[in-house]
Amino acid sequence: MPPLLPSLYRAFWLALLLASPFASAQPGALDTAVLAGTCFNCHGPDGRSAGAIPSLQGRSAAELRQRLHSFQRGQAPDATVMTRLMKGYDDAQIEALAQWFARKEGQ
């Protein structure tokens, strides 16, 4: 293969990656729904818990954002697994989740 072709090949894939929805700093609606889906295992469908685990639906975005950040920083003494889970989320994902569950209020 001529030396120019690997460079063009890499440039093509880099351009494709940068143009993809995964390159944006803010998760899209589908990305956020997928992220929120992981919360349903413990917090119930659409964030409405029927058990001892708190519901997420019906809380304000500000309250959810603050709580998720406190988990992320290890500043929630009453937390169990959430402090470990939230370490994998960035600020944009936390904001998207807070907004997503706040919008679910009344649905």
mmCIF file with all atom_site columns, C-alpha atoms in Angstrom:
data_model
loop_
_atom_site.group_PDB
_atom_site.id
_atom_site.type_symbol
_atom_site.label_atom_id
_atom_site.label_alt_id
_atom_site.label_comp_id
_atom_site.label_asym_id
_atom_site.label_entity_id
_atom_site.label_seq_id
_atom_site.pdbx_PDB_ins_code
_atom_site.Cartn_x
_atom_site.Cartn_y
_atom_site.Cartn_z
_atom_site.occupancy
_atom_site.B_iso_or_equiv
_atom_site.pdbx_formal_charge
_atom_site.auth_seq_id
_atom_site.auth_comp_id
_atom_site.auth_asym_id
_atom_site.auth_atom_id
_atom_site.pdbx_PDB_model_num
ATOM 1   C CA . MET A 1 1   ? 0.000   0.000  0.000  1.00 0.00 ? 1   MET A CA 1
ATOM 2   C CA . PRO A 1 2   ? 1.440   3.423  -0.895 1.00 0.00 ? 2   PRO A CA 1
ATOM 3   C CA . PRO A 1 3   ? 2.297   5.555  2.178  1.00 0.00 ? 3   PRO A CA 1
ATOM 4   C CA . LEU A 1 4   ? -0.389  8.129  1.376  1.00 0.00 ? 4   LEU A CA 1
ATOM 5   C CA . LEU A 1 5   ? -3.275  5.652  1.600  1.00 0.00 ? 5   LEU A CA 1
ATOM 6   C CA . PRO A 1 6   ? -2.923  4.808  5.323  1.00 0.00 ? 6   PRO A CA 1
ATOM 7   C CA . SER A 1 7   ? -2.933  8.547  6.089  1.00 0.00 ? 7   SER A CA 1
ATOM 8   C CA . LEU A 1 8   ? -6.058  9.105  4.016  1.00 0.00 ? 8   LEU A CA 1
ATOM 9   C CA . TYR A 1 9   ? -7.670  6.062  5.586  1.00 0.00 ? 9   TYR A CA 1
ATOM 10  C CA . ARG A 1 10  ? -6.979  7.369  9.111  1.00 0.00 ? 10  ARG A CA 1
ATOM 11  C CA . ALA A 1 11  ? -8.159  10.856 8.150  1.00 0.00 ? 11  ALA A CA 1
ATOM 12  C CA . PHE A 1 12  ? -11.394 9.429  6.754  1.00 0.00 ? 12  PHE A CA 1
ATOM 13  C CA . TRP A 1 13  ? -12.182 7.500  9.966  1.00 0.00 ? 13  TRP A CA 1
ATOM 14  C CA . LEU A 1 14  ? -11.227 10.433 12.160 1.00 0.00 ? 14  LEU A CA 1
ATOM 15  C CA . ALA A 1 15  ? -13.530 12.744 10.197 1.00 0.00 ? 15  ALA A CA 1
ATOM 16  C CA . LEU A 1 16  ? -16.317 10.175 10.417 1.00 0.00 ? 16  LEU A CA 1
ATOM 17  C CA . LEU A 1 17  ? -15.855 9.850  14.181 1.00 0.00 ? 17  LEU A CA 1
ATOM 18  C CA . LEU A 1 18  ? -15.812 13.616 14.734 1.00 0.00 ? 18  LEU A CA 1
ATOM 19  C CA . ALA A 1 19  ? -18.981 14.005 12.675 1.00 0.00 ? 19  ALA A CA 1
ATOM 20  C CA . SER A 1 20  ? -20.806 11.296 14.606 1.00 0.00 ? 20  SER A CA 1
ATOM 21  C CA . PRO A 1 21  ? -23.320 11.958 17.384 1.00 0.00 ? 21  PRO A CA 1
ATOM 22  C CA . PHE A 1 22  ? -20.839 10.398 19.828 1.00 0.00 ? 22  PHE A CA 1
ATOM 23  C CA . ALA A 1 23  ? -18.513 13.369 19.367 1.00 0.00 ? 23  ALA A CA 1
ATOM 24  C CA . SER A 1 24  ? -20.930 15.881 20.880 1.00 0.00 ? 24  SER A CA 1
ATOM 25  C CA . ALA A 1 25  ? -20.379 17.053 24.438 1.00 0.00 ? 25  ALA A CA 1
ATOM 26  C CA . GLN A 1 26  ? -24.079 16.841 25.256 1.00 0.00 ? 26  GLN A CA 1
ATOM 27  C CA . PRO A 1 27  ? -25.817 13.461 25.067 1.00 0.00 ? 27  PRO A CA 1
ATOM 28  C CA . GLY A 1 28  ? -28.748 13.339 22.645 1.00 0.00 ? 28  GLY A CA 1
ATOM 29  C CA . ALA A 1 29  ? -32.263 12.247 23.625 1.00 0.00 ? 29  ALA A CA 1
ATOM 30  C CA . LEU A 1 30  ? -31.623 8.631  22.652 1.00 0.00 ? 30  LEU A CA 1
ATOM 31  C CA . ASP A 1 31  ? -28.297 8.571  24.512 1.00 0.00 ? 31  ASP A CA 1
ATOM 32  C CA . THR A 1 32  ? -29.979 9.985  27.615 1.00 0.00 ? 32  THR A CA 1
ATOM 33  C CA . ALA A 1 33  ? -32.809 7.458  27.433 1.00 0.00 ? 33  ALA A CA 1
ATOM 34  C CA . VAL A 1 34  ? -30.225 4.672  27.286 1.00 0.00 ? 34  VAL A CA 1
ATOM 35  C CA . LEU A 1 35  ? -28.377 6.153  30.275 1.00 0.00 ? 35  LEU A CA 1
ATOM 36  C CA . ALA A 1 36  ? -31.646 6.517  32.186 1.00 0.00 ? 36  ALA A CA 1
ATOM 37  C CA . GLY A 1 37  ? -32.526 2.904  31.408 1.00 0.00 ? 37  GLY A CA 1
ATOM 38  C CA . THR A 1 38  ? -29.743 1.750  33.701 1.00 0.00 ? 38  THR A CA 1
ATOM 39  C CA . CYS A 1 39  ? -31.421 3.611  36.573 1.00 0.00 ? 39  CYS A CA 1
ATOM 40  C CA . PHE A 1 40  ? -34.644 1.627  36.112 1.00 0.00 ? 40  PHE A CA 1
ATOM 41  C CA . ASN A 1 41  ? -33.094 -1.538 37.536 1.00 0.00 ? 41  ASN A CA 1
ATOM 42  C CA . CYS A 1 42  ? -33.179 -0.061 41.032 1.00 0.00 ? 42  CYS A CA 1
ATOM 43  C CA . HIS A 1 43  ? -35.369 3.042  40.813 1.00 0.00 ? 43  HIS A CA 1
ATOM 44  C CA . GLY A 1 44  ? -38.215 1.411  38.880 1.00 0.00 ? 44  GLY A CA 1
ATOM 45  C CA . PRO A 1 45  ? -39.708 1.994  35.430 1.00 0.00 ? 45  PRO A CA 1
ATOM 46  C CA . ASP A 1 46  ? -39.336 5.630  34.395 1.00 0.00 ? 46  ASP A CA 1
ATOM 47  C CA . GLY A 1 47  ? -37.804 6.326  37.807 1.00 0.00 ? 47  GLY A CA 1
ATOM 48  C CA . ARG A 1 48  ? -40.909 5.488  39.854 1.00 0.00 ? 48  ARG A CA 1
ATOM 49  C CA . SER A 1 49  ? -39.827 3.181  42.648 1.00 0.00 ? 49  SER A CA 1
ATOM 50  C CA . ALA A 1 50  ? -42.342 0.943  44.372 1.00 0.00 ? 50  ALA A CA 1
ATOM 51  C CA . GLY A 1 51  ? -39.921 0.000  47.132 1.00 0.00 ? 51  GLY A CA 1
ATOM 52  C CA . ALA A 1 52  ? -37.462 1.465  49.585 1.00 0.00 ? 52  ALA A CA 1
ATOM 53  C CA . ILE A 1 53  ? -35.176 2.909  46.906 1.00 0.00 ? 53  ILE A CA 1
ATOM 54  C CA . PRO A 1 54  ? -36.122 6.564  46.248 1.00 0.00 ? 54  PRO A CA 1
ATOM 55  C CA . SER A 1 55  ? -38.073 7.524  43.149 1.00 0.00 ? 55  SER A CA 1
ATOM 56  C CA . LEU A 1 56  ? -36.358 9.857  40.716 1.00 0.00 ? 56  LEU A CA 1
ATOM 57  C CA . GLN A 1 57  ? -39.452 10.964 38.878 1.00 0.00 ? 57  GLN A CA 1
ATOM 58  C CA . GLY A 1 58  ? -41.055 14.075 40.286 1.00 0.00 ? 58  GLY A CA 1
ATOM 59  C CA . ARG A 1 59  ? -37.863 15.610 41.631 1.00 0.00 ? 59  ARG A CA 1
ATOM 60  C CA . SER A 1 60  ? -36.507 18.870 40.273 1.00 0.00 ? 60  SER A CA 1
ATOM 61  C CA . ALA A 1 61  ? -33.523 18.869 37.938 1.00 0.00 ? 61  ALA A CA 1
ATOM 62  C CA . ALA A 1 62  ? -31.592 20.967 40.473 1.00 0.00 ? 62  ALA A CA 1
ATOM 63  C CA . GLU A 1 63  ? -32.228 18.456 43.263 1.00 0.00 ? 63  GLU A CA 1
ATOM 64  C CA . LEU A 1 64  ? -31.270 15.492 41.072 1.00 0.00 ? 64  LEU A CA 1
ATOM 65  C CA . ARG A 1 65  ? -28.160 17.244 39.744 1.00 0.00 ? 65  ARG A CA 1
ATOM 66  C CA . GLN A 1 66  ? -26.997 18.088 43.273 1.00 0.00 ? 66  GLN A CA 1
ATOM 67  C CA . ARG A 1 67  ? -27.607 14.544 44.504 1.00 0.00 ? 67  ARG A CA 1
ATOM 68  C CA . LEU A 1 68  ? -25.866 12.904 41.531 1.00 0.00 ? 68  LEU A CA 1
ATOM 69  C CA . HIS A 1 69  ? -22.855 15.190 41.949 1.00 0.00 ? 69  HIS A CA 1
ATOM 70  C CA . SER A 1 70  ? -22.706 14.384 45.665 1.00 0.00 ? 70  SER A CA 1
ATOM 71  C CA . PHE A 1 71  ? -22.596 10.687 44.777 1.00 0.00 ? 71  PHE A CA 1
ATOM 72  C CA . GLN A 1 72  ? -19.919 11.326 42.176 1.00 0.00 ? 72  GLN A CA 1
ATOM 73  C CA . ARG A 1 73  ? -17.740 13.208 44.678 1.00 0.00 ? 73  ARG A CA 1
ATOM 74  C CA . GLY A 1 74  ? -18.275 10.615 47.431 1.00 0.00 ? 74  GLY A CA 1
ATOM 75  C CA . GLN A 1 75  ? -20.070 13.204 49.606 1.00 0.00 ? 75  GLN A CA 1
ATOM 76  C CA . ALA A 1 76  ? -23.267 11.247 50.239 1.00 0.00 ? 76  ALA A CA 1
ATOM 77  C CA . PRO A 1 77  ? -22.855 9.355  53.513 1.00 0.00 ? 77  PRO A CA 1
ATOM 78  C CA . ASP A 1 78  ? -26.205 7.568  53.059 1.00 0.00 ? 78  ASP A CA 1
ATOM 79  C CA . ALA A 1 79  ? -25.269 6.170  49.645 1.00 0.00 ? 79  ALA A CA 1
ATOM 80  C CA . THR A 1 80  ? -24.611 2.543  48.879 1.00 0.00 ? 80  THR A CA 1
ATOM 81  C CA . VAL A 1 81  ? -23.686 1.661  45.316 1.00 0.00 ? 81  VAL A CA 1
ATOM 82  C CA . MET A 1 82  ? -24.391 5.093  43.796 1.00 0.00 ? 82  MET A CA 1
ATOM 83  C CA . THR A 1 83  ? -21.001 6.549  44.731 1.00 0.00 ? 83  THR A CA 1
ATOM 84  C CA . ARG A 1 84  ? -19.323 3.872  42.638 1.00 0.00 ? 84  ARG A CA 1
ATOM 85  C CA . LEU A 1 85  ? -21.784 4.096  39.751 1.00 0.00 ? 85  LEU A CA 1
ATOM 86  C CA . MET A 1 86  ? -21.646 7.877  39.373 1.00 0.00 ? 86  MET A CA 1
ATOM 87  C CA . LYS A 1 87  ? -17.855 7.912  39.022 1.00 0.00 ? 87  LYS A CA 1
ATOM 88  C CA . GLY A 1 88  ? -18.431 6.685  35.454 1.00 0.00 ? 88  GLY A CA 1
ATOM 89  C CA . TYR A 1 89  ? -20.570 9.678  34.446 1.00 0.00 ? 89  TYR A CA 1
ATOM 90  C CA . ASP A 1 90  ? -19.364 13.076 33.287 1.00 0.00 ? 90  ASP A CA 1
ATOM 91  C CA . ASP A 1 91  ? -21.029 16.430 34.013 1.00 0.00 ? 91  ASP A CA 1
ATOM 92  C CA . ALA A 1 92  ? -22.918 16.482 30.693 1.00 0.00 ? 92  ALA A CA 1
ATOM 93  C CA . GLN A 1 93  ? -24.382 13.038 31.361 1.00 0.00 ? 93  GLN A CA 1
ATOM 94  C CA . ILE A 1 94  ? -25.371 14.003 34.902 1.00 0.00 ? 94  ILE A CA 1
ATOM 95  C CA . GLU A 1 95  ? -27.086 17.127 33.601 1.00 0.00 ? 95  GLU A CA 1
ATOM 96  C CA . ALA A 1 96  ? -28.881 15.142 30.898 1.00 0.00 ? 96  ALA A CA 1
ATOM 97  C CA . LEU A 1 97  ? -30.121 12.587 33.448 1.00 0.00 ? 97  LEU A CA 1
ATOM 98  C CA . ALA A 1 98  ? -31.294 15.300 35.852 1.00 0.00 ? 98  ALA A CA 1
ATOM 99  C CA . GLN A 1 99  ? -33.228 17.015 33.069 1.00 0.00 ? 99  GLN A CA 1
ATOM 100 C CA . TRP A 1 100 ? -34.623 13.726 31.741 1.00 0.00 ? 100 TRP A CA 1
ATOM 101 C CA . PHE A 1 101 ? -36.070 12.572 35.069 1.00 0.00 ? 101 PHE A CA 1
ATOM 102 C CA . ALA A 1 102 ? -37.335 16.087 35.916 1.00 0.00 ? 102 ALA A CA 1
ATOM 103 C CA . ARG A 1 103 ? -39.223 16.161 32.594 1.00 0.00 ? 103 ARG A CA 1
ATOM 104 C CA . LYS A 1 104 ? -40.828 12.806 33.459 1.00 0.00 ? 104 LYS A CA 1
ATOM 105 C CA . GLU A 1 105 ? -42.712 14.534 36.294 1.00 0.00 ? 105 GLU A CA 1
ATOM 106 C CA . GLY A 1 106 ? -46.447 14.245 35.783 1.00 0.00 ? 106 GLY A CA 1
ATOM 107 C CA . GLN A 1 107 ? -46.191 11.648 33.040 1.00 0.00 ? 107 GLN A CA 1
#
